Amino acid sequence: MSLSGFMGEAYAGKVRGEKRLEEKGGEFLLGFEDLAKRLEERPKRAEVEALAPRNGETILSLVHSASPKGRREGMIWGILTSLAAERLPSPLVIQPQDYAGLELHGGTIILDAKASPPWLNGRGSDGSGKVMGSWKRAHHLGERISGGRLVVRGGAGDYLGHEMRGGGIVAASCGDYAFRNMRGGWGVVRGDAGNYLAVGNSGGKVAVKGRAGARAGWLMRSGRIRVGRDAGEYLGLMMSGGEISLLGKAGARAGWRMRGGLIEAEGYGPEAGDDSVGGRLLCKGYP
Amino acid sequence: MTDPLWKIDDLANALQELRLHVGPADLQVGGRKVNGQLYISLANSCLRNRAALLYGGMGANKTTLVNLLGSAFTGLSFDEVENLMVTGHPEQTEEKIVGFIDPRQWSCPEDPASDGRRDGIRVLWTPWARSRWKVINEINRFPSGKQNLFLELLAKRKVGYAGETLRLGDTCYFATMNPDFSSTYPLDEALLDRISISVPAVQPDFLAGLALAEREEEVSVLASSLPRFSAEEFDALPRLVADVHLESQVELSIISLLRDFTLCERAPSFDKTQLSGGSKPSRGLCSGCHYFNNPEACCWQIDEGLSDRVRQDLRSYTRALSLLLGLKGEVKIEVLRAVAPYVIWHRVSPSRTMLERPPYYGARRLEYVRDLVEKSINRTLNERGGMNMIFARAVDGDISPGEAMEELSGYDDPIAALDYMRALERMV
């Protein structure tokens, strides 16, 4: 008898097409520390994905039970929040913490200080002295996201939406280096942004309702920035493309050494457009 | 000749009714529950040249049961069978077990018919050596060196003494062992591997104790009323067992079970039976391995691999028990599930950490092995269908080995990764 015949007889035509093990996937995990221990020094999303449970609910409980220490564990935790958000049917609502939504591909994450783990049933404290409801400015939120939505109900820290390629981020305000090296997607800041907003961008759109700090749009190559009020000094420093428009006034040396692109503002501080070899500065206030 | 199977049923019933053997129905085969100690001993009586080990504390009816069965199957009286038995103790010698040189050959004048030629030395073989029903009582009380005698017996099916050999022929072997007695010696791994099946014997529980209280007469008296087998009927049993057909499903599960226990990514030739000394799963061999801590994988949970003898034993006992219970068709996979733990558990040492983890198997090694066997068989029947079909098509030449390797690379399974892949690589 041929081997196929033997196997065919053994399974009597009941061969399951899909592979349960791959579907179930994940490894037997004892908790977040166990997961972190099994990963390398610089964990990649694919590695975390291979080890993490497949079920969104299970990942969520892992997310809630974790207390990440240091940059490496923070990144693992961040990837886990993204995995949970992608797999859960409803938006993921969690406390703000560094690296939340790292490399998000889809789904929605809402960072809310009032969010509490399901087992607390909406009570304000878990008894360990950690009080829910106080806002902590978390850094590196929504880094490298390529899809989905991240809503920050409060001020974000530094590096918000760093290296993002798609998707969207909404935050009440943000710290320094927000949307740095952005290549796509959009970001909305409903309050003020810190210094170095959208540095080195080559795509995407950023809208800030309040003020922007110094050096916004530094080394920008493409994309768009809209600021609702004034911007600090060195706006669009050395930019070579893209578009910056201000509803307020730009600080000193706007468009300094710029090579291309467009800056539009109500007015400019001293030395605007010095040493520039290209690009345009438009002044809406004095046509 | 009456049907020997009916007679076996009669025997089992008679043993229960005469209160000669009362034990819990702890062996579940499909929907039926029977006493493991009794039915595995009966299965061993239907086979030849396989050894069954009854393992348990004193008063668990190990030796008596074997002797009762011996009396029924060989047609001898209970006392005669008891006299045949060899019992282990440190001073037991080969002469007393096997035979000794006949001293008469030097004192008597030579037989004129032999014409002055003498062919070797005449040996007087003991009744035990000559009988076809060999019981080794308390095998663990033989010192390790003397245990090798049985190793030789079981391996070669013949026994030698003073240059003479005695062919043992088709024999039923039984051994008993009480792990608690003083002056016990550890059983050699090679000997344990020759023991085909091992069944724990348990003390009578409350109800069994009540039942035993009803036994009025001596065992030897009651034994005379057990059904007897003629030599013809006894010899017919192995042929009946051999006629039982095993389905591909069972054969496949047996081979996969063996590979599940034996394959190891880190052992030489991926074969765990070649591991030595410090390099064992329990000594940290597996740390960081892809399969380590995966509860679906058996390899890291057991120190030893399984030999081909296990495959033969699994097939024999599955057949014998199917025959005894009158099971046919698809239920044979259930027989394999029931029998396999008994065939495997005495040959392997499970990882201590797993025994101490929930659900806390502790000293219940048999239960732990049963769990592993269950996992392996379920995986073979449910999960491995796809990969087995791919491999089979490649072996039959329906698809190229390269294609098959690409498809198989998606399967996270030790057999696919270590066995199938290497076989396909050789075919390229």
PDB file of N, CA and C in Angstrom, chain B residues 232-311:
ATOM      1  N   GLU B 232      -3.793 -27.624  24.039  1.00  0.00           N
ATOM      2  CA  GLU B 232      -4.201 -27.207  22.697  1.00  0.00           C
ATOM      3  C   GLU B 232      -4.823 -25.804  22.730  1.00  0.00           C
ATOM      4  N   GLU B 233      -5.710 -25.619  23.703  1.00  0.00           N
ATOM      5  CA  GLU B 233      -6.372 -24.312  23.828  1.00  0.00           C
ATOM      6  C   GLU B 233      -5.369 -23.217  24.185  1.00  0.00           C
ATOM      7  N   PHE B 234      -4.453 -23.561  25.086  1.00  0.00           N
ATOM      8  CA  PHE B 234      -3.451 -22.581  25.511  1.00  0.00           C
ATOM      9  C   PHE B 234      -2.578 -22.172  24.327  1.00  0.00           C
ATOM     10  N   ASP B 235      -2.218 -23.150  23.500  1.00  0.00           N
ATOM     11  CA  ASP B 235      -1.370 -22.845  22.341  1.00  0.00           C
ATOM     12  C   ASP B 235      -2.130 -22.096  21.257  1.00  0.00           C
ATOM     13  N   ALA B 236      -3.457 -22.209  21.274  1.00  0.00           N
ATOM     14  CA  ALA B 236      -4.242 -21.538  20.238  1.00  0.00           C
ATOM     15  C   ALA B 236      -4.308 -20.034  20.476  1.00  0.00           C
ATOM     16  N   LEU B 237      -4.104 -19.610  21.740  1.00  0.00           N
ATOM     17  CA  LEU B 237      -4.287 -18.190  22.086  1.00  0.00           C
ATOM     18  C   LEU B 237      -3.399 -17.230  21.287  1.00  0.00           C
ATOM     19  N   PRO B 238      -2.063 -17.497  21.206  1.00  0.00           N
ATOM     20  CA  PRO B 238      -1.237 -16.549  20.456  1.00  0.00           C
ATOM     21  C   PRO B 238      -1.666 -16.419  18.991  1.00  0.00           C
ATOM     22  N   ARG B 239      -2.152 -17.514  18.415  1.00  0.00           N
ATOM     23  CA  ARG B 239      -2.587 -17.438  17.011  1.00  0.00           C
ATOM     24  C   ARG B 239      -3.814 -16.555  16.885  1.00  0.00           C
ATOM     25  N   LEU B 240      -4.724 -16.672  17.846  1.00  0.00           N
ATOM     26  CA  LEU B 240      -5.918 -15.815  17.827  1.00  0.00           C
ATOM     27  C   LEU B 240      -5.535 -14.343  17.933  1.00  0.00           C
ATOM     28  N   VAL B 241      -4.540 -14.079  18.801  1.00  0.00           N
ATOM     29  CA  VAL B 241      -4.093 -12.689  18.959  1.00  0.00           C
ATOM     30  C   VAL B 241      -3.493 -12.189  17.652  1.00  0.00           C
ATOM     31  N   ALA B 242      -2.675 -13.040  17.024  1.00  0.00           N
ATOM     32  CA  ALA B 242      -1.997 -12.618  15.798  1.00  0.00           C
ATOM     33  C   ALA B 242      -2.990 -12.335  14.681  1.00  0.00           C
ATOM     34  N   ASP B 243      -4.171 -12.951  14.755  1.00  0.00           N
ATOM     35  CA  ASP B 243      -5.162 -12.736  13.701  1.00  0.00           C
ATOM     36  C   ASP B 243      -5.888 -11.412  13.830  1.00  0.00           C
ATOM     37  N   VAL B 244      -5.751 -10.767  14.984  1.00  0.00           N
ATOM     38  CA  VAL B 244      -6.440  -9.483  15.163  1.00  0.00           C
ATOM     39  C   VAL B 244      -5.782  -8.454  14.256  1.00  0.00           C
ATOM     40  N   HIS B 245      -6.594  -7.782  13.480  1.00  0.00           N
ATOM     41  CA  HIS B 245      -6.060  -6.809  12.548  1.00  0.00           C
ATOM     42  C   HIS B 245      -6.002  -5.436  13.209  1.00  0.00           C
ATOM     43  N   LEU B 246      -4.860  -4.763  13.038  1.00  0.00           N
ATOM     44  CA  LEU B 246      -4.754  -3.402  13.573  1.00  0.00           C
ATOM     45  C   LEU B 246      -4.958  -2.411  12.435  1.00  0.00           C
ATOM     46  N   GLU B 247      -5.820  -1.433  12.619  1.00  0.00           N
ATOM     47  CA  GLU B 247      -6.092  -0.443  11.586  1.00  0.00           C
ATOM     48  C   GLU B 247      -4.907   0.502  11.419  1.00  0.00           C
ATOM     49  N   SER B 248      -4.879   1.144  10.260  1.00  0.00           N
ATOM     50  CA  SER B 248      -3.793   2.102   9.981  1.00  0.00           C
ATOM     51  C   SER B 248      -3.747   3.190  11.045  1.00  0.00           C
ATOM     52  N   GLN B 249      -4.937   3.583  11.512  1.00  0.00           N
ATOM     53  CA  GLN B 249      -5.013   4.619  12.540  1.00  0.00           C
ATOM     54  C   GLN B 249      -4.190   4.243  13.773  1.00  0.00           C
ATOM     55  N   VAL B 250      -4.324   2.958  14.179  1.00  0.00           N
ATOM     56  CA  VAL B 250      -3.607   2.503  15.363  1.00  0.00           C
ATOM     57  C   VAL B 250      -2.118   2.418  15.077  1.00  0.00           C
ATOM     58  N   GLU B 251      -1.784   1.863  13.905  1.00  0.00           N
ATOM     59  CA  GLU B 251      -0.368   1.733  13.551  1.00  0.00           C
ATOM     60  C   GLU B 251       0.297   3.108  13.508  1.00  0.00           C
ATOM     61  N   LEU B 252      -0.386   4.047  12.900  1.00  0.00           N
ATOM     62  CA  LEU B 252       0.156   5.400  12.779  1.00  0.00           C
ATOM     63  C   LEU B 252       0.332   6.036  14.151  1.00  0.00           C
ATOM     64  N   SER B 253      -0.664   5.842  15.005  1.00  0.00           N
ATOM     65  CA  SER B 253      -0.578   6.437  16.346  1.00  0.00           C
ATOM     66  C   SER B 253       0.577   5.837  17.135  1.00  0.00           C
ATOM     67  N   ILE B 254       0.817   4.537  16.943  1.00  0.00           N
ATOM     68  CA  ILE B 254       1.911   3.889  17.676  1.00  0.00           C
ATOM     69  C   ILE B 254       3.247   4.464  17.235  1.00  0.00           C
ATOM     70  N   ILE B 255       3.432   4.576  15.915  1.00  0.00           N
ATOM     71  CA  ILE B 255       4.720   5.087  15.430  1.00  0.00           C
ATOM     72  C   ILE B 255       4.914   6.530  15.874  1.00  0.00           C
ATOM     73  N   SER B 256       3.853   7.339  15.765  1.00  0.00           N
ATOM     74  CA  SER B 256       3.977   8.746  16.150  1.00  0.00           C
ATOM     75  C   SER B 256       4.253   8.877  17.644  1.00  0.00           C
ATOM     76  N   LEU B 257       3.631   7.995  18.419  1.00  0.00           N
ATOM     77  CA  LEU B 257       3.843   8.016  19.872  1.00  0.00           C
ATOM     78  C   LEU B 257       5.313   7.777  20.199  1.00  0.00           C
ATOM     79  N   LEU B 258       5.890   6.799  19.534  1.00  0.00           N
ATOM     80  CA  LEU B 258       7.295   6.491  19.757  1.00  0.00           C
ATOM     81  C   LEU B 258       8.177   7.673  19.373  1.00  0.00           C
ATOM     82  N   ARG B 259       7.873   8.275  18.233  1.00  0.00           N
ATOM     83  CA  ARG B 259       8.686   9.400  17.771  1.00  0.00           C
ATOM     84  C   ARG B 259       8.519  10.601  18.703  1.00  0.00           C
ATOM     85  N   ASP B 260       7.316  10.801  19.201  1.00  0.00           N
ATOM     86  CA  ASP B 260       7.067  11.922  20.112  1.00  0.00           C
ATOM     87  C   ASP B 260       7.957  11.821  21.337  1.00  0.00           C
ATOM     88  N   PHE B 261       8.149  10.603  21.829  1.00  0.00           N
ATOM     89  CA  PHE B 261       8.953  10.431  23.036  1.00  0.00           C
ATOM     90  C   PHE B 261      10.441  10.427  22.713  1.00  0.00           C
ATOM     91  N   THR B 262      10.797  10.066  21.501  1.00  0.00           N
ATOM     92  CA  THR B 262      12.192   9.793  21.197  1.00  0.00           C
ATOM     93  C   THR B 262      12.915  10.954  20.522  1.00  0.00           C
ATOM     94  N   LEU B 263      12.207  11.712  19.684  1.00  0.00           N
ATOM     95  CA  LEU B 263      12.881  12.760  18.929  1.00  0.00           C
ATOM     96  C   LEU B 263      13.392  13.861  19.844  1.00  0.00           C
ATOM     97  N   CYS B 264      14.580  14.360  19.521  1.00  0.00           N
ATOM     98  CA  CYS B 264      15.123  15.479  20.287  1.00  0.00           C
ATOM     99  C   CYS B 264      16.022  16.268  19.360  1.00  0.00           C
ATOM    100  N   GLU B 265      15.773  17.559  19.298  1.00  0.00           N
ATOM    101  CA  GLU B 265      16.528  18.406  18.382  1.00  0.00           C
ATOM    102  C   GLU B 265      17.992  18.454  18.770  1.00  0.00           C
ATOM    103  N   ARG B 266      18.270  18.240  20.056  1.00  0.00           N
ATOM    104  CA  ARG B 266      19.633  18.477  20.536  1.00  0.00           C
ATOM    105  C   ARG B 266      20.432  17.204  20.746  1.00  0.00           C
ATOM    106  N   ALA B 267      19.797  16.045  20.574  1.00  0.00           N
ATOM    107  CA  ALA B 267      20.517  14.793  20.775  1.00  0.00           C
ATOM    108  C   ALA B 267      21.216  14.406  19.472  1.00  0.00           C
ATOM    109  N   PRO B 268      22.296  13.619  19.581  1.00  0.00           N
ATOM    110  CA  PRO B 268      22.937  13.149  18.356  1.00  0.00           C
ATOM    111  C   PRO B 268      21.938  12.384  17.493  1.00  0.00           C
ATOM    112  N   SER B 269      21.933  12.641  16.207  1.00  0.00           N
ATOM    113  CA  SER B 269      20.981  12.043  15.259  1.00  0.00           C
ATOM    114  C   SER B 269      19.532  12.273  15.680  1.00  0.00           C
ATOM    115  N   PHE B 270      19.298  13.302  16.458  1.00  0.00           N
ATOM    116  CA  PHE B 270      17.943  13.654  16.912  1.00  0.00           C
ATOM    117  C   PHE B 270      17.281  12.521  17.679  1.00  0.00           C
ATOM    118  N   ASP B 271      18.080  11.651  18.273  1.00  0.00           N
ATOM    119  CA  ASP B 271      17.547  10.444  18.887  1.00  0.00           C
ATOM    120  C   ASP B 271      17.890  10.463  20.374  1.00  0.00           C
ATOM    121  N   LYS B 272      16.889  10.537  21.218  1.00  0.00           N
ATOM    122  CA  LYS B 272      17.129  10.709  22.647  1.00  0.00           C
ATOM    123  C   LYS B 272      17.710   9.472  23.304  1.00  0.00           C
ATOM    124  N   THR B 273      17.561   8.302  22.670  1.00  0.00           N
ATOM    125  CA  THR B 273      18.121   7.103  23.296  1.00  0.00           C
ATOM    126  C   THR B 273      19.642   7.161  23.306  1.00  0.00           C
ATOM    127  N   GLN B 274      20.223   8.114  22.576  1.00  0.00           N
ATOM    128  CA  GLN B 274      21.680   8.201  22.544  1.00  0.00           C
ATOM    129  C   GLN B 274      22.225   9.190  23.554  1.00  0.00           C
ATOM    130  N   LEU B 275      21.361   9.718  24.385  1.00  0.00           N
ATOM    131  CA  LEU B 275      21.839  10.671  25.386  1.00  0.00           C
ATOM    132  C   LEU B 275      22.535   9.927  26.509  1.00  0.00           C
ATOM    133  N   SER B 276      23.518  10.580  27.108  1.00  0.00           N
ATOM    134  CA  SER B 276      24.212   9.902  28.199  1.00  0.00           C
ATOM    135  C   SER B 276      24.482  10.889  29.317  1.00  0.00           C
ATOM    136  N   GLY B 277      24.670  10.346  30.502  1.00  0.00           N
ATOM    137  CA  GLY B 277      25.152  11.103  31.653  1.00  0.00           C
ATOM    138  C   GLY B 277      24.410  12.394  31.908  1.00  0.00           C
ATOM    139  N   GLY B 278      25.155  13.489  31.865  1.00  0.00           N
ATOM    140  CA  GLY B 278      24.593  14.770  32.260  1.00  0.00           C
ATOM    141  C   GLY B 278      23.672  15.404  31.240  1.00  0.00           C
ATOM    142  N   SER B 279      23.711  14.924  29.995  1.00  0.00           N
ATOM    143  CA  SER B 279      22.896  15.588  28.983  1.00  0.00           C
ATOM    144  C   SER B 279      21.536  14.915  28.868  1.00  0.00           C
ATOM    145  N   LYS B 280      20.658  15.300  29.772  1.00  0.00           N
ATOM    146  CA  LYS B 280      19.292  14.775  29.760  1.00  0.00           C
ATOM    147  C   LYS B 280      18.360  15.961  29.885  1.00  0.00           C
ATOM    148  N   PRO B 281      17.119  15.798  29.454  1.00  0.00           N
ATOM    149  CA  PRO B 281      16.180  16.901  29.655  1.00  0.00           C
ATOM    150  C   PRO B 281      16.120  17.371  31.099  1.00  0.00           C
ATOM    151  N   SER B 282      16.220  16.433  32.062  1.00  0.00           N
ATOM    152  CA  SER B 282      16.122  16.846  33.460  1.00  0.00           C
ATOM    153  C   SER B 282      17.373  17.576  33.919  1.00  0.00           C
ATOM    154  N   ARG B 283      18.452  17.452  33.167  1.00  0.00           N
ATOM    155  CA  ARG B 283      19.691  18.136  33.567  1.00  0.00           C
ATOM    156  C   ARG B 283      19.902  19.423  32.772  1.00  0.00           C
ATOM    157  N   GLY B 284      18.851  19.934  32.193  1.00  0.00           N
ATOM    158  CA  GLY B 284      18.970  21.236  31.539  1.00  0.00           C
ATOM    159  C   GLY B 284      19.282  21.181  30.061  1.00  0.00           C
ATOM    160  N   LEU B 285      19.181  20.004  29.462  1.00  0.00           N
ATOM    161  CA  LEU B 285      19.463  19.889  28.025  1.00  0.00           C
ATOM    162  C   LEU B 285      18.545  20.791  27.212  1.00  0.00           C
ATOM    163  N   CYS B 286      17.303  20.936  27.662  1.00  0.00           N
ATOM    164  CA  CYS B 286      16.285  21.587  26.829  1.00  0.00           C
ATOM    165  C   CYS B 286      16.205  23.091  27.017  1.00  0.00           C
ATOM    166  N   SER B 287      16.953  23.657  27.966  1.00  0.00           N
ATOM    167  CA  SER B 287      16.685  25.068  28.271  1.00  0.00           C
ATOM    168  C   SER B 287      16.924  25.911  27.031  1.00  0.00           C
ATOM    169  N   GLY B 288      15.934  26.714  26.714  1.00  0.00           N
ATOM    170  CA  GLY B 288      16.013  27.554  25.518  1.00  0.00           C
ATOM    171  C   GLY B 288      15.569  26.862  24.250  1.00  0.00           C
ATOM    172  N   CYS B 289      15.264  25.567  24.326  1.00  0.00           N
ATOM    173  CA  CYS B 289      14.830  24.861  23.119  1.00  0.00           C
ATOM    174  C   CYS B 289      13.427  25.324  22.736  1.00  0.00           C
ATOM    175  N   HIS B 290      13.176  25.264  21.447  1.00  0.00           N
ATOM    176  CA  HIS B 290      11.897  25.733  20.913  1.00  0.00           C
ATOM    177  C   HIS B 290      10.713  24.969  21.499  1.00  0.00           C
ATOM    178  N   TYR B 291      10.901  23.683  21.754  1.00  0.00           N
ATOM    179  CA  TYR B 291       9.792  22.867  22.249  1.00  0.00           C
ATOM    180  C   TYR B 291       9.682  22.887  23.766  1.00  0.00           C
ATOM    181  N   PHE B 292      10.710  23.421  24.428  1.00  0.00           N
ATOM    182  CA  PHE B 292      10.750  23.378  25.888  1.00  0.00           C
ATOM    183  C   PHE B 292       9.580  24.166  26.463  1.00  0.00           C
ATOM    184  N   ASN B 293       8.957  23.614  27.475  1.00  0.00           N
ATOM    185  CA  ASN B 293       7.829  24.250  28.165  1.00  0.00           C
ATOM    186  C   ASN B 293       6.558  24.289  27.334  1.00  0.00           C
ATOM    187  N   ASN B 294       6.573  23.702  26.143  1.00  0.00           N
ATOM    188  CA  ASN B 294       5.341  23.622  25.368  1.00  0.00           C
ATOM    189  C   ASN B 294       4.608  22.367  25.821  1.00  0.00           C
ATOM    190  N   PRO B 295       3.461  22.522  26.480  1.00  0.00           N
ATOM    191  CA  PRO B 295       2.814  21.337  27.056  1.00  0.00           C
ATOM    192  C   PRO B 295       2.366  20.337  25.993  1.00  0.00           C
ATOM    193  N   GLU B 296       2.268  20.757  24.744  1.00  0.00           N
ATOM    194  CA  GLU B 296       1.853  19.840  23.681  1.00  0.00           C
ATOM    195  C   GLU B 296       2.984  18.894  23.291  1.00  0.00           C
ATOM    196  N   ALA B 297       4.213  19.299  23.529  1.00  0.00           N
ATOM    197  CA  ALA B 297       5.344  18.467  23.131  1.00  0.00           C
ATOM    198  C   ALA B 297       5.728  17.538  24.276  1.00  0.00           C
ATOM    199  N   CYS B 298       5.991  16.259  23.945  1.00  0.00           N
ATOM    200  CA  CYS B 298       6.332  15.276  24.982  1.00  0.00           C
ATOM    201  C   CYS B 298       7.835  15.234  25.234  1.00  0.00           C
ATOM    202  N   CYS B 299       8.630  15.575  24.202  1.00  0.00           N
ATOM    203  CA  CYS B 299      10.060  15.245  24.231  1.00  0.00           C
ATOM    204  C   CYS B 299      10.763  15.746  25.487  1.00  0.00           C
ATOM    205  N   TRP B 300      10.490  16.960  25.908  1.00  0.00           N
ATOM    206  CA  TRP B 300      11.254  17.542  27.020  1.00  0.00           C
ATOM    207  C   TRP B 300      10.741  17.073  28.369  1.00  0.00           C
ATOM    208  N   GLN B 301       9.617  16.358  28.401  1.00  0.00           N
ATOM    209  CA  GLN B 301       9.027  15.976  29.684  1.00  0.00           C
ATOM    210  C   GLN B 301       9.520  14.620  30.162  1.00  0.00           C
ATOM    211  N   ILE B 302      10.281  13.920  29.328  1.00  0.00           N
ATOM    212  CA  ILE B 302      10.700  12.556  29.609  1.00  0.00           C
ATOM    213  C   ILE B 302      12.187  12.451  29.300  1.00  0.00           C
ATOM    214  N   ASP B 303      12.935  11.802  30.194  1.00  0.00           N
ATOM    215  CA  ASP B 303      14.377  11.720  29.994  1.00  0.00           C
ATOM    216  C   ASP B 303      14.789  10.760  28.887  1.00  0.00           C
ATOM    217  N   GLU B 304      14.041   9.655  28.747  1.00  0.00           N
ATOM    218  CA  GLU B 304      14.496   8.612  27.839  1.00  0.00           C
ATOM    219  C   GLU B 304      13.671   8.590  26.556  1.00  0.00           C
ATOM    220  N   GLY B 305      14.284   8.026  25.522  1.00  0.00           N
ATOM    221  CA  GLY B 305      13.532   7.732  24.318  1.00  0.00           C
ATOM    222  C   GLY B 305      12.968   6.323  24.434  1.00  0.00           C
ATOM    223  N   LEU B 306      12.154   5.908  23.468  1.00  0.00           N
ATOM    224  CA  LEU B 306      11.569   4.572  23.518  1.00  0.00           C
ATOM    225  C   LEU B 306      12.205   3.694  22.442  1.00  0.00           C
ATOM    226  N   SER B 307      12.420   2.433  22.798  1.00  0.00           N
ATOM    227  CA  SER B 307      13.058   1.533  21.851  1.00  0.00           C
ATOM    228  C   SER B 307      12.003   0.897  20.950  1.00  0.00           C
ATOM    229  N   ASP B 308      12.470   0.196  19.935  1.00  0.00           N
ATOM    230  CA  ASP B 308      11.548  -0.457  19.012  1.00  0.00           C
ATOM    231  C   ASP B 308      10.749  -1.562  19.697  1.00  0.00           C
ATOM    232  N   ARG B 309      11.311  -2.106  20.802  1.00  0.00           N
ATOM    233  CA  ARG B 309      10.564  -3.109  21.560  1.00  0.00           C
ATOM    234  C   ARG B 309       9.221  -2.549  22.029  1.00  0.00           C
ATOM    235  N   VAL B 310       9.198  -1.239  22.330  1.00  0.00           N
ATOM    236  CA  VAL B 310       7.946  -0.630  22.779  1.00  0.00           C
ATOM    237  C   VAL B 310       6.899  -0.719  21.669  1.00  0.00           C
ATOM    238  N   ARG B 311       7.353  -0.512  20.435  1.00  0.00           N
ATOM    239  CA  ARG B 311       6.410  -0.584  19.315  1.00  0.00           C
ATOM    240  C   ARG B 311       5.807  -1.985  19.221  1.00  0.00           C
TER     241      ARG B 311
END
